[in-house]
Amino acid sequence: EDKVVQSPLSLVVHEGDTVTLNCSYEVTNFRSLLWYKQEKKAPTFLFMLTSSGIEKKSGRLSSILDKKELSSILNITATQTGDSAIYLCAVGPYSGGGADGLTFGKGTHLIIQP
Amino acid sequence: GAGVSQTPSNKVTEKGKYVELRCDPISGHTALYWYRQSLGQGPEFLIYFQGTGAADDSGLPNDRFFAVRPEGSVSTLKIQRTERGDSAVYLCASSFGWAGELFFGEGSRLTVL
């Protein structure tokens, strides 16, 4: 059974701090790892990392995939109160016959204090 | 539409009743997914459609749950004989094939009393 573990489960920091969120996974036939941000209801896509794209960056957010360690980190620099959200990590297997469902971790609840 | 639309946004029902939750994906997206999210948990995969057919329904918890997508666009998740444990937010997502990036709807919050 595919498994995704995120840590920490919750984190409170002050505005301007840098945070690192962790995700480790066990999946049969790994294809991709995705990060989502969930503020109220709908998760919104941040990054997708694959064997051919192990590092992504967008503004203050960046992510790295370590296929050897079966893990990924999401970094947020110069945090702002608008970064407060639940950050979800998900992995997708390669079934060979089409797409299967992503397996999500429980998420990291990040709170940025002014 | 511009995004994935789900209705109703909230549904309160009594134990034993039947409910239907609807998802209208982004126009042109061939893949449609249903997930369930309980408080403090990540989304849990239920079922995936590619076109009209269910390509993977391995996440449906039991035979009280069923989903259809008759014309390859709108999908309905059907839950029979609801139980209190079915209470959760039911999220729908769509994508253009398997692009990895799923676009989620706002979800339908189901409360079974």
PDB file of C-alpha atoms in Angstrom:
ATOM      1  CA  GLU A   1       0.000   0.000   0.000  1.00  0.00           C
ATOM      2  CA  ASP A   2       1.328   3.426  -0.967  1.00  0.00           C
ATOM      3  CA  LYS A   3       2.207   5.651   1.974  1.00  0.00           C
ATOM      4  CA  VAL A   4       3.047   9.339   2.410  1.00  0.00           C
ATOM      5  CA  VAL A   5       4.245  10.800   5.721  1.00  0.00           C
ATOM      6  CA  GLN A   6       4.574  14.521   6.279  1.00  0.00           C
ATOM      7  CA  SER A   7       6.324  16.332   9.082  1.00  0.00           C
ATOM      8  CA  PRO A   8       5.830  18.332  11.096  1.00  0.00           C
ATOM      9  CA  LEU A   9       2.036  18.026  11.280  1.00  0.00           C
ATOM     10  CA  SER A  10       1.827  21.605  12.480  1.00  0.00           C
ATOM     11  CA  LEU A  11       4.203  24.520  12.621  1.00  0.00           C
ATOM     12  CA  VAL A  12       3.911  28.060  13.965  1.00  0.00           C
ATOM     13  CA  VAL A  13       6.490  30.653  12.933  1.00  0.00           C
ATOM     14  CA  HIS A  14       6.779  34.417  12.709  1.00  0.00           C
ATOM     15  CA  GLU A  15       6.465  36.442   9.560  1.00  0.00           C
ATOM     16  CA  GLY A  16       9.794  36.623   7.766  1.00  0.00           C
ATOM     17  CA  ASP A  17      11.032  33.241   8.967  1.00  0.00           C
ATOM     18  CA  THR A  18      12.076  30.464   6.593  1.00  0.00           C
ATOM     19  CA  VAL A  19      10.343  27.113   6.908  1.00  0.00           C
ATOM     20  CA  THR A  20      11.091  23.629   5.603  1.00  0.00           C
ATOM     21  CA  LEU A  21       8.332  21.066   5.280  1.00  0.00           C
ATOM     22  CA  ASN A  22       9.133  17.393   4.871  1.00  0.00           C
ATOM     23  CA  CYS A  23       7.533  14.568   2.957  1.00  0.00           C
ATOM     24  CA  SER A  24       8.625  10.940   2.800  1.00  0.00           C
ATOM     25  CA  TYR A  25       6.959   8.259   0.732  1.00  0.00           C
ATOM     26  CA  GLU A  26       6.689   4.600  -0.086  1.00  0.00           C
ATOM     27  CA  VAL A  27       5.080   3.883  -3.429  1.00  0.00           C
ATOM     28  CA  THR A  28       5.174   1.109  -5.954  1.00  0.00           C
ATOM     29  CA  ASN A  29       6.510   2.317  -9.288  1.00  0.00           C
ATOM     30  CA  PHE A  30       6.981   5.955  -8.371  1.00  0.00           C
ATOM     31  CA  ARG A  31       6.064   8.449 -11.079  1.00  0.00           C
ATOM     32  CA  SER A  32       5.731  11.862  -9.454  1.00  0.00           C
ATOM     33  CA  LEU A  33       5.493  13.808  -6.219  1.00  0.00           C
ATOM     34  CA  LEU A  34       3.223  16.818  -5.967  1.00  0.00           C
ATOM     35  CA  TRP A  35       2.819  19.636  -3.464  1.00  0.00           C
ATOM     36  CA  TYR A  36      -0.517  21.370  -2.903  1.00  0.00           C
ATOM     37  CA  LYS A  37      -1.585  24.316  -0.747  1.00  0.00           C
ATOM     38  CA  GLN A  38      -4.988  24.105   0.957  1.00  0.00           C
ATOM     39  CA  GLU A  39      -6.230  27.313   2.520  1.00  0.00           C
ATOM     40  CA  LYS A  40      -9.937  26.762   2.997  1.00  0.00           C
ATOM     41  CA  LYS A  41     -11.382  24.093   0.803  1.00  0.00           C
ATOM     42  CA  ALA A  42      -9.848  23.399  -2.602  1.00  0.00           C
ATOM     43  CA  PRO A  43      -6.183  22.342  -2.681  1.00  0.00           C
ATOM     44  CA  THR A  44      -4.249  24.390  -5.218  1.00  0.00           C
ATOM     45  CA  PHE A  45      -1.291  23.002  -7.127  1.00  0.00           C
ATOM     46  CA  LEU A  46       2.219  24.192  -6.296  1.00  0.00           C
ATOM     47  CA  PHE A  47       4.802  21.836  -7.812  1.00  0.00           C
ATOM     48  CA  MET A  48       5.222  18.483  -9.487  1.00  0.00           C
ATOM     49  CA  LEU A  49       8.563  16.693  -9.204  1.00  0.00           C
ATOM     50  CA  THR A  50       9.571  13.701 -11.270  1.00  0.00           C
ATOM     51  CA  SER A  51      12.724  11.780 -12.061  1.00  0.00           C
ATOM     52  CA  SER A  52      13.423  14.285 -14.817  1.00  0.00           C
ATOM     53  CA  GLY A  53      12.628  17.345 -12.745  1.00  0.00           C
ATOM     54  CA  ILE A  54      13.830  17.016  -9.184  1.00  0.00           C
ATOM     55  CA  GLU A  55      13.999  20.704  -8.288  1.00  0.00           C
ATOM     56  CA  LYS A  56      11.396  23.403  -8.779  1.00  0.00           C
ATOM     57  CA  LYS A  57      11.222  27.040  -7.713  1.00  0.00           C
ATOM     58  CA  SER A  58       8.544  29.686  -7.852  1.00  0.00           C
ATOM     59  CA  GLY A  59       9.121  32.955  -6.079  1.00  0.00           C
ATOM     60  CA  ARG A  60       9.686  32.302  -2.384  1.00  0.00           C
ATOM     61  CA  LEU A  61       8.733  28.646  -2.689  1.00  0.00           C
ATOM     62  CA  SER A  62      11.051  25.863  -3.782  1.00  0.00           C
ATOM     63  CA  SER A  63      11.012  22.103  -3.631  1.00  0.00           C
ATOM     64  CA  ILE A  64      13.521  19.310  -4.049  1.00  0.00           C
ATOM     65  CA  LEU A  65      12.984  15.604  -4.636  1.00  0.00           C
ATOM     66  CA  ASP A  66      15.472  13.092  -3.240  1.00  0.00           C
ATOM     67  CA  LYS A  67      14.713   9.824  -5.018  1.00  0.00           C
ATOM     68  CA  LYS A  68      17.421   7.993  -3.134  1.00  0.00           C
ATOM     69  CA  GLU A  69      15.982   8.928   0.244  1.00  0.00           C
ATOM     70  CA  LEU A  70      12.383   8.716  -1.025  1.00  0.00           C
ATOM     71  CA  SER A  71      11.617  12.174   0.256  1.00  0.00           C
ATOM     72  CA  SER A  72      10.990  15.767  -0.662  1.00  0.00           C
ATOM     73  CA  ILE A  73      11.183  19.129   1.041  1.00  0.00           C
ATOM     74  CA  LEU A  74       9.205  22.289   0.467  1.00  0.00           C
ATOM     75  CA  ASN A  75      10.962  25.511   1.437  1.00  0.00           C
ATOM     76  CA  ILE A  76       9.277  28.830   1.970  1.00  0.00           C
ATOM     77  CA  THR A  77      11.513  31.843   2.535  1.00  0.00           C
ATOM     78  CA  ALA A  78      10.520  35.235   3.969  1.00  0.00           C
ATOM     79  CA  THR A  79       7.160  33.844   5.054  1.00  0.00           C
ATOM     80  CA  GLN A  80       4.057  36.024   4.977  1.00  0.00           C
ATOM     81  CA  THR A  81       0.728  35.659   6.761  1.00  0.00           C
ATOM     82  CA  GLY A  82      -0.804  34.663   3.431  1.00  0.00           C
ATOM     83  CA  ASP A  83       1.358  31.543   3.475  1.00  0.00           C
ATOM     84  CA  SER A  84      -0.725  30.203   6.361  1.00  0.00           C
ATOM     85  CA  ALA A  85      -2.366  27.038   5.053  1.00  0.00           C
ATOM     86  CA  ILE A  86      -2.203  23.278   5.053  1.00  0.00           C
ATOM     87  CA  TYR A  87       0.511  22.014   2.723  1.00  0.00           C
ATOM     88  CA  LEU A  88      -0.213  18.617   1.218  1.00  0.00           C
ATOM     89  CA  CYS A  89       2.263  16.229  -0.337  1.00  0.00           C
ATOM     90  CA  ALA A  90       1.028  13.546  -2.732  1.00  0.00           C
ATOM     91  CA  VAL A  91       2.657  10.809  -4.768  1.00  0.00           C
ATOM     92  CA  GLY A  92       1.485   9.222  -7.961  1.00  0.00           C
ATOM     93  CA  PRO A  93       2.381   5.721  -9.085  1.00  0.00           C
ATOM     94  CA  TYR A  94       2.958   4.627 -12.619  1.00  0.00           C
ATOM     95  CA  SER A  95       0.563   1.821 -13.323  1.00  0.00           C
ATOM     96  CA  GLY A  96       1.457   1.364 -16.930  1.00  0.00           C
ATOM     97  CA  GLY A  97      -2.175   1.331 -17.906  1.00  0.00           C
ATOM     98  CA  GLY A  98      -3.155   4.885 -17.156  1.00  0.00           C
ATOM     99  CA  ALA A  99      -3.452   7.204 -14.214  1.00  0.00           C
ATOM    100  CA  ASP A 100      -4.294   6.039 -10.756  1.00  0.00           C
ATOM    101  CA  GLY A 101      -5.237   8.152  -7.797  1.00  0.00           C
ATOM    102  CA  LEU A 102      -2.692  10.226  -5.947  1.00  0.00           C
ATOM    103  CA  THR A 103      -1.920   9.202  -2.380  1.00  0.00           C
ATOM    104  CA  PHE A 104      -1.856  12.201  -0.061  1.00  0.00           C
ATOM    105  CA  GLY A 105      -0.158  12.726   3.261  1.00  0.00           C
ATOM    106  CA  LYS A 106      -2.006  14.238   6.222  1.00  0.00           C
ATOM    107  CA  GLY A 107      -0.521  17.639   5.499  1.00  0.00           C
ATOM    108  CA  THR A 108       1.454  20.195   7.474  1.00  0.00           C
ATOM    109  CA  HIS A 109      -0.635  22.927   9.051  1.00  0.00           C
ATOM    110  CA  LEU A 110       1.510  26.060   8.792  1.00  0.00           C
ATOM    111  CA  ILE A 111       0.598  29.173  10.747  1.00  0.00           C
ATOM    112  CA  ILE A 112       2.466  32.417  10.141  1.00  0.00           C
ATOM    113  CA  GLN A 113       2.134  34.900  12.984  1.00  0.00           C
ATOM    114  CA  PRO A 114       2.488  38.641  12.233  1.00  0.00           C
TER     115      PRO A 114
ATOM    116  CA  GLY B   1     -16.845  26.618 -16.630  1.00  0.00           C
ATOM    117  CA  ALA B   2     -13.735  28.316 -15.343  1.00  0.00           C
ATOM    118  CA  GLY B   3     -13.137  25.832 -12.575  1.00  0.00           C
ATOM    119  CA  VAL B   4     -14.373  22.574 -11.096  1.00  0.00           C
ATOM    120  CA  SER B   5     -17.858  23.086  -9.719  1.00  0.00           C
ATOM    121  CA  GLN B   6     -19.356  20.941  -6.973  1.00  0.00           C
ATOM    122  CA  THR B   7     -22.881  20.899  -5.622  1.00  0.00           C
ATOM    123  CA  PRO B   8     -24.184  21.038  -3.020  1.00  0.00           C
ATOM    124  CA  SER B   9     -21.525  22.833  -1.020  1.00  0.00           C
ATOM    125  CA  ASN B  10     -23.119  21.542   2.168  1.00  0.00           C
ATOM    126  CA  LYS B  11     -25.426  18.604   2.755  1.00  0.00           C
ATOM    127  CA  VAL B  12     -26.887  17.527   6.078  1.00  0.00           C
ATOM    128  CA  THR B  13     -28.733  14.236   6.098  1.00  0.00           C
ATOM    129  CA  GLU B  14     -29.934  11.598   8.484  1.00  0.00           C
ATOM    130  CA  LYS B  15     -28.380   8.194   8.957  1.00  0.00           C
ATOM    131  CA  GLY B  16     -29.765   5.728   6.452  1.00  0.00           C
ATOM    132  CA  LYS B  17     -30.655   8.276   3.782  1.00  0.00           C
ATOM    133  CA  TYR B  18     -29.416   8.373   0.193  1.00  0.00           C
ATOM    134  CA  VAL B  19     -27.314  11.294  -1.083  1.00  0.00           C
ATOM    135  CA  GLU B  20     -25.955  12.421  -4.423  1.00  0.00           C
ATOM    136  CA  LEU B  21     -23.027  14.771  -4.863  1.00  0.00           C
ATOM    137  CA  ARG B  22     -22.382  16.362  -8.225  1.00  0.00           C
ATOM    138  CA  CYS B  23     -19.162  17.424  -9.921  1.00  0.00           C
ATOM    139  CA  ASP B  24     -18.850  19.507 -13.083  1.00  0.00           C
ATOM    140  CA  PRO B  25     -15.208  19.382 -14.230  1.00  0.00           C
ATOM    141  CA  ILE B  26     -13.264  21.911 -16.221  1.00  0.00           C
ATOM    142  CA  SER B  27     -14.389  21.829 -19.841  1.00  0.00           C
ATOM    143  CA  GLY B  28     -12.195  19.527 -21.912  1.00  0.00           C
ATOM    144  CA  HIS B  29     -10.700  17.650 -18.981  1.00  0.00           C
ATOM    145  CA  THR B  30     -10.944  13.938 -19.648  1.00  0.00           C
ATOM    146  CA  ALA B  31      -9.872  12.702 -16.228  1.00  0.00           C
ATOM    147  CA  LEU B  32     -12.072  13.129 -13.163  1.00  0.00           C
ATOM    148  CA  TYR B  33     -11.301  12.094  -9.595  1.00  0.00           C
ATOM    149  CA  TRP B  34     -13.282  11.837  -6.374  1.00  0.00           C
ATOM    150  CA  TYR B  35     -11.531  12.187  -3.020  1.00  0.00           C
ATOM    151  CA  ARG B  36     -12.794  12.237   0.547  1.00  0.00           C
ATOM    152  CA  GLN B  37     -11.181  14.377   3.236  1.00  0.00           C
ATOM    153  CA  SER B  38     -11.874  13.989   6.930  1.00  0.00           C
ATOM    154  CA  LEU B  39     -10.824  16.528   9.536  1.00  0.00           C
ATOM    155  CA  GLY B  40      -7.081  16.491  10.075  1.00  0.00           C
ATOM    156  CA  GLN B  41      -6.451  14.102   7.209  1.00  0.00           C
ATOM    157  CA  GLY B  42      -5.246  14.460   3.661  1.00  0.00           C
ATOM    158  CA  PRO B  43      -7.584  13.702   0.764  1.00  0.00           C
ATOM    159  CA  GLU B  44      -8.285   9.984   0.374  1.00  0.00           C
ATOM    160  CA  PHE B  45      -8.674   8.632  -3.158  1.00  0.00           C
ATOM    161  CA  LEU B  46     -12.053   7.116  -3.988  1.00  0.00           C
ATOM    162  CA  ILE B  47     -12.439   6.711  -7.750  1.00  0.00           C
ATOM    163  CA  TYR B  48     -10.990   7.902 -11.040  1.00  0.00           C
ATOM    164  CA  PHE B  49     -12.713   8.251 -14.423  1.00  0.00           C
ATOM    165  CA  GLN B  50     -11.056   8.491 -17.791  1.00  0.00           C
ATOM    166  CA  GLY B  51     -13.876   9.518 -20.092  1.00  0.00           C
ATOM    167  CA  THR B  52     -17.070   7.697 -19.197  1.00  0.00           C
ATOM    168  CA  GLY B  53     -15.546   4.641 -17.584  1.00  0.00           C
ATOM    169  CA  ALA B  54     -14.225   4.174 -14.077  1.00  0.00           C
ATOM    170  CA  ALA B  55     -10.545   3.408 -14.650  1.00  0.00           C
ATOM    171  CA  ASP B  56      -9.856   2.804 -10.969  1.00  0.00           C
ATOM    172  CA  ASP B  57     -12.502   2.438  -8.256  1.00  0.00           C
ATOM    173  CA  SER B  58     -10.230   0.750  -5.728  1.00  0.00           C
ATOM    174  CA  GLY B  59     -10.687   3.551  -3.205  1.00  0.00           C
ATOM    175  CA  LEU B  60     -14.443   3.197  -2.783  1.00  0.00           C
ATOM    176  CA  PRO B  61     -14.834   2.019   0.821  1.00  0.00           C
ATOM    177  CA  ASN B  62     -17.762  -0.365   0.247  1.00  0.00           C
ATOM    178  CA  ASP B  63     -20.689  -1.087  -2.030  1.00  0.00           C
ATOM    179  CA  ARG B  64     -22.765   1.735  -0.575  1.00  0.00           C
ATOM    180  CA  PHE B  65     -20.635   4.096  -2.650  1.00  0.00           C
ATOM    181  CA  PHE B  66     -21.069   4.372  -6.396  1.00  0.00           C
ATOM    182  CA  ALA B  67     -20.126   6.991  -8.990  1.00  0.00           C
ATOM    183  CA  VAL B  68     -21.100   7.582 -12.589  1.00  0.00           C
ATOM    184  CA  ARG B  69     -20.014   9.813 -15.423  1.00  0.00           C
ATOM    185  CA  PRO B  70     -22.436   8.875 -18.220  1.00  0.00           C
ATOM    186  CA  GLU B  71     -21.392  11.429 -20.830  1.00  0.00           C
ATOM    187  CA  GLY B  72     -17.765  11.847 -19.916  1.00  0.00           C
ATOM    188  CA  SER B  73     -18.254  15.223 -18.285  1.00  0.00           C
ATOM    189  CA  VAL B  74     -20.413  15.683 -15.170  1.00  0.00           C
ATOM    190  CA  SER B  75     -20.033  13.017 -12.500  1.00  0.00           C
ATOM    191  CA  THR B  76     -22.285  12.050  -9.617  1.00  0.00           C
ATOM    192  CA  LEU B  77     -21.117  10.324  -6.451  1.00  0.00           C
ATOM    193  CA  LYS B  78     -23.926   8.331  -4.884  1.00  0.00           C
ATOM    194  CA  ILE B  79     -23.975   7.124  -1.288  1.00  0.00           C
ATOM    195  CA  GLN B  80     -26.677   4.729  -0.130  1.00  0.00           C
ATOM    196  CA  ARG B  81     -27.756   4.092   3.468  1.00  0.00           C
ATOM    197  CA  THR B  82     -25.475   6.827   4.794  1.00  0.00           C
ATOM    198  CA  GLU B  83     -23.655   6.286   8.069  1.00  0.00           C
ATOM    199  CA  ARG B  84     -22.232   8.822  10.501  1.00  0.00           C
ATOM    200  CA  GLY B  85     -18.736   7.742   9.447  1.00  0.00           C
ATOM    201  CA  ASP B  86     -19.448   8.992   5.934  1.00  0.00           C
ATOM    202  CA  SER B  87     -19.336  12.571   7.207  1.00  0.00           C
ATOM    203  CA  ALA B  88     -16.479  14.323   5.419  1.00  0.00           C
ATOM    204  CA  VAL B  89     -15.691  16.789   2.662  1.00  0.00           C
ATOM    205  CA  TYR B  90     -15.973  15.123  -0.730  1.00  0.00           C
ATOM    206  CA  LEU B  91     -13.569  16.698  -3.205  1.00  0.00           C
ATOM    207  CA  CYS B  92     -13.730  16.370  -6.955  1.00  0.00           C
ATOM    208  CA  ALA B  93     -10.767  17.085  -9.215  1.00  0.00           C
ATOM    209  CA  SER B  94     -10.175  17.022 -12.941  1.00  0.00           C
ATOM    210  CA  SER B  95      -7.183  17.042 -15.230  1.00  0.00           C
ATOM    211  CA  PHE B  96      -6.427  16.951 -18.926  1.00  0.00           C
ATOM    212  CA  GLY B  97      -5.348  13.352 -19.234  1.00  0.00           C
ATOM    213  CA  TRP B  98      -2.750  12.443 -16.673  1.00  0.00           C
ATOM    214  CA  ALA B  99      -0.885  15.713 -16.420  1.00  0.00           C
ATOM    215  CA  GLY B 100      -0.221  15.299 -12.746  1.00  0.00           C
ATOM    216  CA  GLU B 101      -1.778  18.635 -11.922  1.00  0.00           C
ATOM    217  CA  LEU B 102      -5.256  18.074 -10.545  1.00  0.00           C
ATOM    218  CA  PHE B 103      -7.645  21.014 -10.347  1.00  0.00           C
ATOM    219  CA  PHE B 104      -9.857  20.643  -7.298  1.00  0.00           C
ATOM    220  CA  GLY B 105     -13.357  21.896  -6.652  1.00  0.00           C
ATOM    221  CA  GLU B 106     -14.384  23.544  -3.395  1.00  0.00           C
ATOM    222  CA  GLY B 107     -15.833  20.282  -2.138  1.00  0.00           C
ATOM    223  CA  SER B 108     -19.171  19.105  -0.787  1.00  0.00           C
ATOM    224  CA  ARG B 109     -19.313  18.913   2.999  1.00  0.00           C
ATOM    225  CA  LEU B 110     -21.502  15.970   3.994  1.00  0.00           C
ATOM    226  CA  THR B 111     -22.787  15.689   7.547  1.00  0.00           C
ATOM    227  CA  VAL B 112     -24.674  12.555   8.544  1.00  0.00           C
ATOM    228  CA  LEU B 113     -26.621  12.958  11.776  1.00  0.00           C
TER     229      LEU B 113
END
